[in-house]
PDB file of C-alpha atoms and ligand atoms in Angstrom:
ATOM      1  CA  MET A 150       0.046   0.036   0.085  1.00 96.00           C
ATOM      2  CA  LYS A 151       1.317   3.980  -0.854  1.00 98.00           C
ATOM      3  CA  PRO A 152      -0.205   7.267  -0.762  1.00 98.00           C
ATOM      4  CA  TYR A 153      -1.347   8.563  -4.093  1.00 98.00           C
ATOM      5  CA  VAL A 154       1.779  10.253  -5.382  1.00 99.00           C
ATOM      6  CA  ILE A 155       1.239  13.873  -7.460  1.00 99.00           C
ATOM      7  CA  LEU A 156       4.430  15.157  -9.151  1.00 98.00           C
ATOM      8  CA  ASN A 157       4.246  18.778  -9.230  1.00 98.00           C
ATOM      9  CA  SER A 158       6.514  21.126 -10.889  1.00 98.00           C
ATOM     10  CA  ALA A 159       7.209  24.166 -12.479  1.00 98.00           C
ATOM     11  CA  MET A 160       9.419  24.290 -15.684  1.00 98.00           C
ATOM     12  CA  THR A 161      10.230  26.613 -18.593  1.00 98.00           C
ATOM     13  CA  LEU A 162       9.001  25.388 -22.153  1.00 98.00           C
ATOM     14  CA  ASP A 163      12.630  23.885 -22.874  1.00 98.00           C
ATOM     15  CA  GLY A 164      11.589  21.488 -19.698  1.00 98.00           C
ATOM     16  CA  LYS A 165      14.259  22.914 -17.124  1.00 98.00           C
ATOM     17  CA  ILE A 166      13.233  23.317 -13.445  1.00 98.00           C
ATOM     18  CA  THR A 167      16.146  25.435 -12.737  1.00 98.00           C
ATOM     19  CA  THR A 168      18.788  27.523 -14.175  1.00 97.00           C
ATOM     20  CA  LYS A 169      22.569  26.392 -14.480  1.00 97.00           C
ATOM     21  CA  THR A 170      23.150  28.391 -11.180  1.00 95.00           C
ATOM     22  CA  GLY A 171      20.292  26.611  -9.532  1.00 93.00           C
ATOM     23  CA  ASN A 172      17.612  29.557  -9.767  1.00 93.00           C
ATOM     24  CA  SER A 173      13.912  28.138  -9.838  1.00 93.00           C
ATOM     25  CA  GLU A 174      11.257  30.823  -9.832  1.00 94.00           C
ATOM     26  CA  ILE A 175       9.467  29.867 -12.724  1.00 97.00           C
ATOM     27  CA  SER A 176       5.658  29.947 -11.760  1.00 95.00           C
ATOM     28  CA  GLY A 177       3.606  32.871 -12.224  1.00 96.00           C
ATOM     29  CA  SER A 178       1.808  34.370  -9.236  1.00 97.00           C
ATOM     30  CA  GLU A 179      -1.230  32.571 -10.210  1.00 97.00           C
ATOM     31  CA  ASP A 180       0.380  29.333 -10.323  1.00 98.00           C
ATOM     32  CA  LEU A 181       1.696  29.770  -7.126  1.00 98.00           C
ATOM     33  CA  LEU A 182      -1.658  29.845  -5.750  1.00 98.00           C
ATOM     34  CA  ARG A 183      -2.569  26.515  -7.182  1.00 98.00           C
ATOM     35  CA  VAL A 184       0.945  25.094  -5.977  1.00 98.00           C
ATOM     36  CA  HIS A 185      -0.231  26.351  -2.348  1.00 98.00           C
ATOM     37  CA  LYS A 186      -3.736  24.956  -2.775  1.00 98.00           C
ATOM     38  CA  LEU A 187      -2.429  21.691  -3.719  1.00 98.00           C
ATOM     39  CA  ARG A 188      -0.145  21.548  -0.823  1.00 98.00           C
ATOM     40  CA  LYS A 189      -2.997  22.418   1.450  1.00 98.00           C
ATOM     41  CA  ASP A 190      -4.742  19.704   0.005  1.00 98.00           C
ATOM     42  CA  SER A 191      -1.975  17.186   0.538  1.00 98.00           C
ATOM     43  CA  ASP A 192      -1.123  15.173   3.695  1.00 98.00           C
ATOM     44  CA  SER A 193       2.624  15.459   2.715  1.00 98.00           C
ATOM     45  CA  ILE A 194       5.271  16.964   0.395  1.00 98.00           C
ATOM     46  CA  MET A 195       8.274  15.213  -0.517  1.00 98.00           C
ATOM     47  CA  VAL A 196      11.970  16.760  -1.939  1.00 98.00           C
ATOM     48  CA  GLY A 197      15.108  15.668  -2.239  1.00 98.00           C
ATOM     49  CA  ILE A 198      18.179  16.697  -0.348  1.00 98.00           C
ATOM     50  CA  ASN A 199      19.649  18.874  -3.252  1.00 98.00           C
ATOM     51  CA  THR A 200      16.597  20.884  -3.245  1.00 97.00           C
ATOM     52  CA  VAL A 201      16.736  21.827   0.155  1.00 98.00           C
ATOM     53  CA  ILE A 202      20.269  22.615   0.049  1.00 97.00           C
ATOM     54  CA  ILE A 203      19.884  25.045  -3.077  1.00 96.00           C
ATOM     55  CA  ASP A 204      16.676  26.237  -2.611  1.00 96.00           C
ATOM     56  CA  ASP A 205      16.092  26.181   1.168  1.00 97.00           C
ATOM     57  CA  PRO A 206      12.297  26.274   1.050  1.00 97.00           C
ATOM     58  CA  ARG A 207       9.625  26.198   3.762  1.00 97.00           C
ATOM     59  CA  LEU A 208       7.252  23.840   2.041  1.00 97.00           C
ATOM     60  CA  THR A 209       4.311  25.178   4.141  1.00 98.00           C
ATOM     61  CA  VAL A 210       0.996  26.770   3.091  1.00 98.00           C
ATOM     62  CA  HIS A 211       1.578  30.120   3.189  1.00 96.00           C
ATOM     63  CA  LYS A 212       0.407  31.847  -0.060  1.00 97.00           C
ATOM     64  CA  ILE A 213      -3.369  31.282   0.623  1.00 97.00           C
ATOM     65  CA  PRO A 214      -5.195  31.977   3.606  1.00 97.00           C
ATOM     66  CA  ALA A 215      -4.344  28.719   6.089  1.00 96.00           C
ATOM     67  CA  GLU A 216      -3.940  27.360   9.579  1.00 96.00           C
ATOM     68  CA  LYS A 217      -0.617  25.833  10.760  1.00 95.00           C
ATOM     69  CA  SER A 218      -2.560  22.395  10.860  1.00 95.00           C
ATOM     70  CA  ASP A 219      -2.963  22.681   7.120  1.00 97.00           C
ATOM     71  CA  ASN A 220       0.607  22.673   6.551  1.00 98.00           C
ATOM     72  CA  PRO A 221       1.638  18.960   5.266  1.00 98.00           C
ATOM     73  CA  LEU A 222       4.105  16.464   6.690  1.00 98.00           C
ATOM     74  CA  ARG A 223       7.323  17.663   5.245  1.00 98.00           C
ATOM     75  CA  ILE A 224       9.789  14.699   4.023  1.00 98.00           C
ATOM     76  CA  VAL A 225      13.268  15.288   2.768  1.00 98.00           C
ATOM     77  CA  ILE A 226      15.026  11.886   1.352  1.00 98.00           C
ATOM     78  CA  ASP A 227      18.593  12.538   2.483  1.00 98.00           C
ATOM     79  CA  SER A 228      20.683   9.364   2.550  1.00 98.00           C
ATOM     80  CA  ARG A 229      23.473  10.816   4.520  1.00 98.00           C
ATOM     81  CA  ALA A 230      21.455  12.898   6.682  1.00 98.00           C
ATOM     82  CA  ARG A 231      23.086  16.253   5.438  1.00 98.00           C
ATOM     83  CA  THR A 232      20.093  18.712   5.794  1.00 98.00           C
ATOM     84  CA  PRO A 233      21.621  21.677   7.271  1.00 98.00           C
ATOM     85  CA  LEU A 234      20.602  22.449  11.104  1.00 97.00           C
ATOM     86  CA  ASN A 235      19.679  26.112   9.830  1.00 97.00           C
ATOM     87  CA  SER A 236      17.319  24.725   6.751  1.00 98.00           C
ATOM     88  CA  ARG A 237      13.762  26.468   6.836  1.00 97.00           C
ATOM     89  CA  ILE A 238      12.321  23.033   6.418  1.00 97.00           C
ATOM     90  CA  LEU A 239      13.501  22.167   9.860  1.00 97.00           C
ATOM     91  CA  ASN A 240      11.677  25.308  11.249  1.00 96.00           C
ATOM     92  CA  ASP A 241       8.463  24.864  13.735  1.00 94.00           C
ATOM     93  CA  GLU A 242       5.750  25.937  11.020  1.00 96.00           C
ATOM     94  CA  ALA A 243       4.892  21.896  10.423  1.00 97.00           C
ATOM     95  CA  PRO A 244       6.542  18.651  11.261  1.00 97.00           C
ATOM     96  CA  THR A 245       9.669  17.494   9.326  1.00 98.00           C
ATOM     97  CA  LEU A 246      10.561  13.475   8.498  1.00 98.00           C
ATOM     98  CA  ILE A 247      14.068  13.287   7.520  1.00 98.00           C
ATOM     99  CA  VAL A 248      14.588   9.892   5.642  1.00 98.00           C
ATOM    100  CA  VAL A 249      18.480   8.536   5.549  1.00 98.00           C
ATOM    101  CA  THR A 250      20.047   5.189   5.003  1.00 98.00           C
ATOM    102  CA  GLU A 251      22.444   3.089   6.948  1.00 98.00           C
ATOM    103  CA  LYS A 252      25.405   5.231   5.464  1.00 98.00           C
ATOM    104  CA  ALA A 253      24.249   8.271   7.424  1.00 98.00           C
ATOM    105  CA  PRO A 254      26.661   9.386  10.059  1.00 98.00           C
ATOM    106  CA  TYR A 255      25.307   9.006  13.514  1.00 97.00           C
ATOM    107  CA  GLU A 256      26.322  12.589  14.723  1.00 97.00           C
ATOM    108  CA  ASN A 257      24.116  13.772  12.009  1.00 97.00           C
ATOM    109  CA  ILE A 258      21.000  12.178  12.496  1.00 97.00           C
ATOM    110  CA  GLN A 259      21.428  12.794  16.448  1.00 97.00           C
ATOM    111  CA  ALA A 260      22.104  16.821  15.589  1.00 97.00           C
ATOM    112  CA  LEU A 261      19.105  16.352  13.498  1.00 97.00           C
ATOM    113  CA  LYS A 262      16.609  14.510  15.883  1.00 95.00           C
ATOM    114  CA  ASP A 263      17.944  17.249  18.886  1.00 94.00           C
ATOM    115  CA  LYS A 264      16.869  20.097  17.224  1.00 92.00           C
ATOM    116  CA  THR A 265      13.257  20.263  17.802  1.00 86.00           C
ATOM    117  CA  ALA A 266      10.614  17.973  18.592  1.00 89.00           C
ATOM    118  CA  ASN A 267       9.029  18.227  15.511  1.00 94.00           C
ATOM    119  CA  ILE A 268      11.879  16.368  13.538  1.00 97.00           C
ATOM    120  CA  ASP A 269      11.908  12.704  13.028  1.00 97.00           C
ATOM    121  CA  VAL A 270      14.228  10.968  11.239  1.00 98.00           C
ATOM    122  CA  ILE A 271      14.013   7.198  10.134  1.00 98.00           C
ATOM    123  CA  ILE A 272      16.923   4.947   8.525  1.00 98.00           C
ATOM    124  CA  ASN A 273      15.445   3.405   5.226  1.00 98.00           C
ATOM    125  CA  GLY A 274      17.570   1.579   3.025  1.00 96.00           C
ATOM    126  CA  GLU A 275      21.194   0.947   2.405  1.00 97.00           C
ATOM    127  CA  ASP A 276      22.767   3.604   0.424  1.00 97.00           C
ATOM    128  CA  LYS A 277      19.946   5.188  -1.396  1.00 98.00           C
ATOM    129  CA  VAL A 278      16.653   5.816   0.311  1.00 98.00           C
ATOM    130  CA  ASP A 279      14.589   2.923  -0.657  1.00 98.00           C
ATOM    131  CA  LEU A 280      11.245   4.324  -2.129  1.00 98.00           C
ATOM    132  CA  PRO A 281       8.848   1.651  -2.295  1.00 98.00           C
ATOM    133  CA  LEU A 282       9.498   0.936   1.326  1.00 98.00           C
ATOM    134  CA  LEU A 283       9.300   4.283   2.320  1.00 98.00           C
ATOM    135  CA  MET A 284       5.935   4.822   0.642  1.00 98.00           C
ATOM    136  CA  ASN A 285       4.687   1.565   2.396  1.00 98.00           C
ATOM    137  CA  GLU A 286       5.882   3.224   5.920  1.00 98.00           C
ATOM    138  CA  LEU A 287       4.207   6.206   5.026  1.00 98.00           C
ATOM    139  CA  PHE A 288       0.868   4.744   4.188  1.00 98.00           C
ATOM    140  CA  GLN A 289       0.956   2.916   7.363  1.00 98.00           C
ATOM    141  CA  ARG A 290       1.484   6.222   9.324  1.00 97.00           C
ATOM    142  CA  GLY A 291      -1.591   7.399   7.651  1.00 98.00           C
ATOM    143  CA  VAL A 292      -0.244   9.431   4.854  1.00 98.00           C
ATOM    144  CA  ARG A 293      -2.677   8.687   1.704  1.00 98.00           C
ATOM    145  CA  THR A 294      -1.550  11.611  -0.613  1.00 98.00           C
ATOM    146  CA  LEU A 295       1.919  12.739  -1.037  1.00 98.00           C
ATOM    147  CA  MET A 296       3.043  15.587  -3.224  1.00 98.00           C
ATOM    148  CA  LEU A 297       6.298  15.314  -4.715  1.00 98.00           C
ATOM    149  CA  GLU A 298       8.098  18.661  -5.699  1.00 98.00           C
ATOM    150  CA  GLY A 299      11.202  17.468  -7.178  1.00 96.00           C
ATOM    151  CA  GLY A 300      13.798  17.875  -7.700  1.00 96.00           C
ATOM    152  CA  SER A 301      15.000  16.343 -10.779  1.00 98.00           C
ATOM    153  CA  THR A 302      16.784  13.353  -9.592  1.00 98.00           C
ATOM    154  CA  LEU A 303      14.187  12.311  -7.070  1.00 98.00           C
ATOM    155  CA  ASN A 304      11.553  12.698  -9.941  1.00 98.00           C
ATOM    156  CA  TYR A 305      13.255  10.248 -11.756  1.00 98.00           C
ATOM    157  CA  SER A 306      13.568   7.490  -8.971  1.00 98.00           C
ATOM    158  CA  MET A 307       9.780   7.989  -7.917  1.00 98.00           C
ATOM    159  CA  ILE A 308       8.847   7.561 -11.659  1.00 98.00           C
ATOM    160  CA  ASN A 309      11.107   4.630 -12.264  1.00 98.00           C
ATOM    161  CA  GLU A 310      10.038   3.049  -9.259  1.00 98.00           C
ATOM    162  CA  GLY A 311       6.311   3.348 -10.377  1.00 98.00           C
ATOM    163  CA  LEU A 312       5.266   5.272  -7.786  1.00 98.00           C
ATOM    164  CA  VAL A 313       3.942   8.250  -9.135  1.00 98.00           C
ATOM    165  CA  ASP A 314       0.301   8.589 -10.159  1.00 98.00           C
ATOM    166  CA  GLU A 315       0.138  12.091 -11.512  1.00 98.00           C
ATOM    167  CA  VAL A 316       2.197  14.623 -13.048  1.00 98.00           C
ATOM    168  CA  ARG A 317       1.257  18.262 -13.003  1.00 98.00           C
ATOM    169  CA  VAL A 318       3.242  20.829 -14.949  1.00 98.00           C
ATOM    170  CA  CYS A 319       3.201  24.503 -15.293  1.00 98.00           C
ATOM    171  CA  ILE A 320       5.144  25.557 -18.375  1.00 98.00           C
ATOM    172  CA  ALA A 321       6.094  28.895 -17.764  1.00 98.00           C
ATOM    173  CA  PRO A 322       6.871  30.876 -21.584  1.00 98.00           C
ATOM    174  CA  MET A 323      10.299  30.919 -21.093  1.00 98.00           C
ATOM    175  CA  ILE A 324      13.378  29.152 -22.508  1.00 98.00           C
ATOM    176  CA  ILE A 325      16.923  29.151 -20.645  1.00 98.00           C
ATOM    177  CA  GLY A 326      19.056  26.572 -22.004  1.00 98.00           C
ATOM    178  CA  GLY A 327      22.149  25.506 -20.550  1.00 98.00           C
ATOM    179  CA  VAL A 328      23.245  21.498 -20.493  1.00 97.00           C
ATOM    180  CA  LYS A 329      23.729  21.755 -16.818  1.00 96.00           C
ATOM    181  CA  ALA A 330      20.154  23.525 -16.022  1.00 98.00           C
ATOM    182  CA  LYS A 331      18.270  20.355 -14.591  1.00 98.00           C
ATOM    183  CA  THR A 332      15.214  19.254 -16.295  1.00 98.00           C
ATOM    184  CA  LEU A 333      11.799  17.912 -15.035  1.00 98.00           C
ATOM    185  CA  VAL A 334      12.873  14.335 -14.836  1.00 98.00           C
ATOM    186  CA  GLY A 335      16.943  13.562 -14.560  1.00 98.00           C
ATOM    187  CA  GLY A 336      18.385  10.406 -13.380  1.00 98.00           C
ATOM    188  CA  GLU A 337      19.594   7.530 -15.565  1.00 97.00           C
ATOM    189  CA  GLY A 338      16.866   7.742 -18.343  1.00 98.00           C
ATOM    190  CA  VAL A 339      15.659   5.274 -20.453  1.00 97.00           C
ATOM    191  CA  ASN A 340      17.505   3.832 -23.510  1.00 98.00           C
ATOM    192  CA  TYR A 341      14.656   3.817 -26.015  1.00 98.00           C
ATOM    193  CA  MET A 342      11.258   5.457 -26.769  1.00 97.00           C
ATOM    194  CA  ASN A 343       9.379   2.337 -26.238  1.00 97.00           C
ATOM    195  CA  GLU A 344      10.528   2.075 -22.436  1.00 97.00           C
ATOM    196  CA  ALA A 345       9.244   5.935 -22.057  1.00 98.00           C
ATOM    197  CA  PHE A 346       7.079   6.141 -18.796  1.00 98.00           C
ATOM    198  CA  LYS A 347       3.648   7.152 -20.685  1.00 98.00           C
ATOM    199  CA  LEU A 348       0.755   9.504 -19.676  1.00 98.00           C
ATOM    200  CA  LYS A 349      -2.556  10.589 -20.371  1.00 98.00           C
ATOM    201  CA  LEU A 350      -3.623  14.276 -20.505  1.00 98.00           C
ATOM    202  CA  LYS A 351      -6.212  14.681 -18.100  1.00 98.00           C
ATOM    203  CA  LYS A 352      -6.977  18.502 -17.913  1.00 98.00           C
ATOM    204  CA  ASN A 353      -5.235  21.764 -19.384  1.00 98.00           C
ATOM    205  CA  TYR A 354      -5.644  25.432 -19.002  1.00 98.00           C
ATOM    206  CA  THR A 355      -3.964  28.544 -18.684  1.00 98.00           C
ATOM    207  CA  LEU A 356      -2.874  30.456 -15.464  1.00 98.00           C
ATOM    208  CA  GLY A 357      -1.872  34.140 -15.946  1.00 97.00           C
ATOM    209  CA  LYS A 358       0.940  33.531 -18.550  1.00 97.00           C
ATOM    210  CA  ASP A 359       1.480  30.055 -17.764  1.00 98.00           C
ATOM    211  CA  LEU A 360       0.195  26.627 -19.076  1.00 98.00           C
ATOM    212  CA  VAL A 361      -0.660  23.823 -16.296  1.00 98.00           C
ATOM    213  CA  LEU A 362      -0.912  20.239 -17.653  1.00 98.00           C
ATOM    214  CA  GLU A 363      -2.223  17.655 -15.770  1.00 98.00           C
ATOM    215  CA  TYR A 364      -1.735  13.836 -16.711  1.00 98.00           C
ATOM    216  CA  THR A 365      -2.092  10.329 -14.881  1.00 98.00           C
ATOM    217  CA  VAL A 366       0.511   8.144 -15.249  1.00 98.00           C
ATOM    218  CA  ILE A 367      -0.366   4.736 -17.327  1.00 98.00           C
ATOM    219  CA  LYS A 368       0.308   1.830 -15.218  1.00 90.00           C
TER     220      LYS A 368
HETATM  221  N1  LIG B 562      11.083  24.215 -10.636  1.00 93.78           N
HETATM  222  C1  LIG B 562      10.362  23.483  -9.590  1.00 93.78           C
HETATM  223  O1  LIG B 562       9.727  23.317  -9.439  1.00 93.78           O
HETATM  224  C2  LIG B 562      11.718  23.025  -8.752  1.00 93.78           C
HETATM  225  C3  LIG B 562      11.158  21.800  -7.561  1.00 93.78           C
HETATM  226  C4  LIG B 562      12.322  21.174  -7.141  1.00 93.78           C
HETATM  227  C5  LIG B 562      13.528  21.297  -7.151  1.00 93.78           C
HETATM  228  N2  LIG B 562      13.748  22.341  -8.061  1.00 93.78           N
HETATM  229  C6  LIG B 562      15.264  22.616  -8.351  1.00 93.78           C
HETATM  230  O2  LIG B 562      16.070  21.136  -8.603  1.00 93.78           O
HETATM  231  C7  LIG B 562      17.249  21.070  -8.033  1.00 93.78           C
HETATM  232  C8  LIG B 562      17.463  19.998  -7.559  1.00 93.78           C
HETATM  233  O3  LIG B 562      17.524  18.525  -8.198  1.00 93.78           O
HETATM  234  P1  LIG B 562      18.532  17.466  -8.237  1.00 93.78           P
HETATM  235  O4  LIG B 562      17.951  16.504  -8.844  1.00 93.78           O
HETATM  236  O5  LIG B 562      19.962  18.534  -7.996  1.00 93.78           O
HETATM  237  O6  LIG B 562      18.152  16.955  -6.416  1.00 93.78           O
HETATM  238  P2  LIG B 562      17.086  16.514  -5.527  1.00 93.78           P
HETATM  239  O7  LIG B 562      16.449  15.461  -6.503  1.00 93.78           O
HETATM  240  O8  LIG B 562      16.483  17.437  -4.944  1.00 93.78           O
HETATM  241  O9  LIG B 562      17.853  15.435  -4.942  1.00 93.78           O
HETATM  242  C9  LIG B 562      18.654  14.313  -4.909  1.00 93.78           C
HETATM  243  C10 LIG B 562      19.191  13.768  -3.912  1.00 93.78           C
HETATM  244  O10 LIG B 562      18.444  12.925  -3.056  1.00 93.78           O
HETATM  245  C11 LIG B 562      19.008  11.915  -2.473  1.00 93.78           C
HETATM  246  N3  LIG B 562      18.649  10.784  -2.704  1.00 93.78           N
HETATM  247  C12 LIG B 562      18.678   9.522  -1.902  1.00 93.78           C
HETATM  248  N4  LIG B 562      17.947   8.464  -2.020  1.00 93.78           N
HETATM  249  C13 LIG B 562      17.462   8.745  -3.603  1.00 93.78           C
HETATM  250  C14 LIG B 562      16.702   8.004  -4.223  1.00 93.78           C
HETATM  251  N5  LIG B 562      16.218   6.697  -4.107  1.00 93.78           N
HETATM  252  N6  LIG B 562      16.569   8.299  -5.508  1.00 93.78           N
HETATM  253  C15 LIG B 562      17.005   9.989  -5.883  1.00 93.78           C
HETATM  254  N7  LIG B 562      17.653  10.406  -5.184  1.00 93.78           N
HETATM  255  C16 LIG B 562      17.768   9.923  -3.944  1.00 93.78           C
HETATM  256  C17 LIG B 562      20.453  11.841  -3.102  1.00 93.78           C
HETATM  257  O11 LIG B 562      21.751  12.584  -2.408  1.00 93.78           O
HETATM  258  P3  LIG B 562      22.396  11.776  -1.157  1.00 93.78           P
HETATM  259  O12 LIG B 562      22.647  10.470  -1.624  1.00 93.78           O
HETATM  260  O13 LIG B 562      23.452  12.438  -1.202  1.00 93.78           O
HETATM  261  O14 LIG B 562      21.003  11.755  -0.209  1.00 93.78           O
HETATM  262  C18 LIG B 562      20.411  12.630  -4.397  1.00 93.78           C
HETATM  263  O15 LIG B 562      21.527  13.210  -5.130  1.00 93.78           O
HETATM  264  C19 LIG B 562      17.592  22.471  -7.489  1.00 93.78           C
HETATM  265  O16 LIG B 562      18.312  23.552  -8.074  1.00 93.78           O
HETATM  266  C20 LIG B 562      16.019  23.210  -7.674  1.00 93.78           C
HETATM  267  O17 LIG B 562      16.200  24.587  -7.590  1.00 93.78           O
HETATM  268  C21 LIG B 562      13.129  23.111  -8.732  1.00 93.78           C
END
């Protein structure tokens, strides 16, 4: 059993979710409201450790009216417990679950656990986080919906493991280029088109200057 997973991201027309320097302010103000509504409707939000280090996101509902209790559980996929102790994701606005592996140094785990009672750290996997196992664990903990907010590497692992149910992208009318600028889905990638992860378009609409596409993943 696993939560229902929606991969949500903003990208440029050339599929980039960040510039080569790590700047990722892509969505227009109307789309940001959609993102925060989706956060409010989700039990949890999950990101990879690089996103935490580069963007330092809060991952709370703060662009629409909301109570503290509307904030979803924040989940960080962080094999080696590298989450900086001053990250905004560790603030007391919402509970945070840091998922590490057996490779994580004990001192790092302890420092995270000691920071506040809001932070929980679990060990899951040997080298990289075992995502199918984690989804099962989250379901056991009562998490029924999960919003996957990137980045590129974690998006690939989640899709590749067959764990994503929906993909929602906001396409901003911009092109930025750059081979080093991360795309919506990175990771190892497939070899041939017939190995592609297939999607079915469910909905499309504009929000300000942006185009939003919602797909279900065909399994
Ligand atoms: N435009 C948008 O909507 C948007 C949204 C989010 C992020 N971003 C951008 O995306 C960039 C970061 O993306 P990224 O691809 O570099 O990193 P990421 O996906 O945020 O984090 C990937 C890291 O997670 C850890 N990890 C542990 N277990 C894993 C597993 N099973 N599968 C995958 N990852 C696992 C690995 O590091 P360890 O082994 O060290 O743990 C891995 O390198 C940032 O620049 C950010 O601005 C943009």
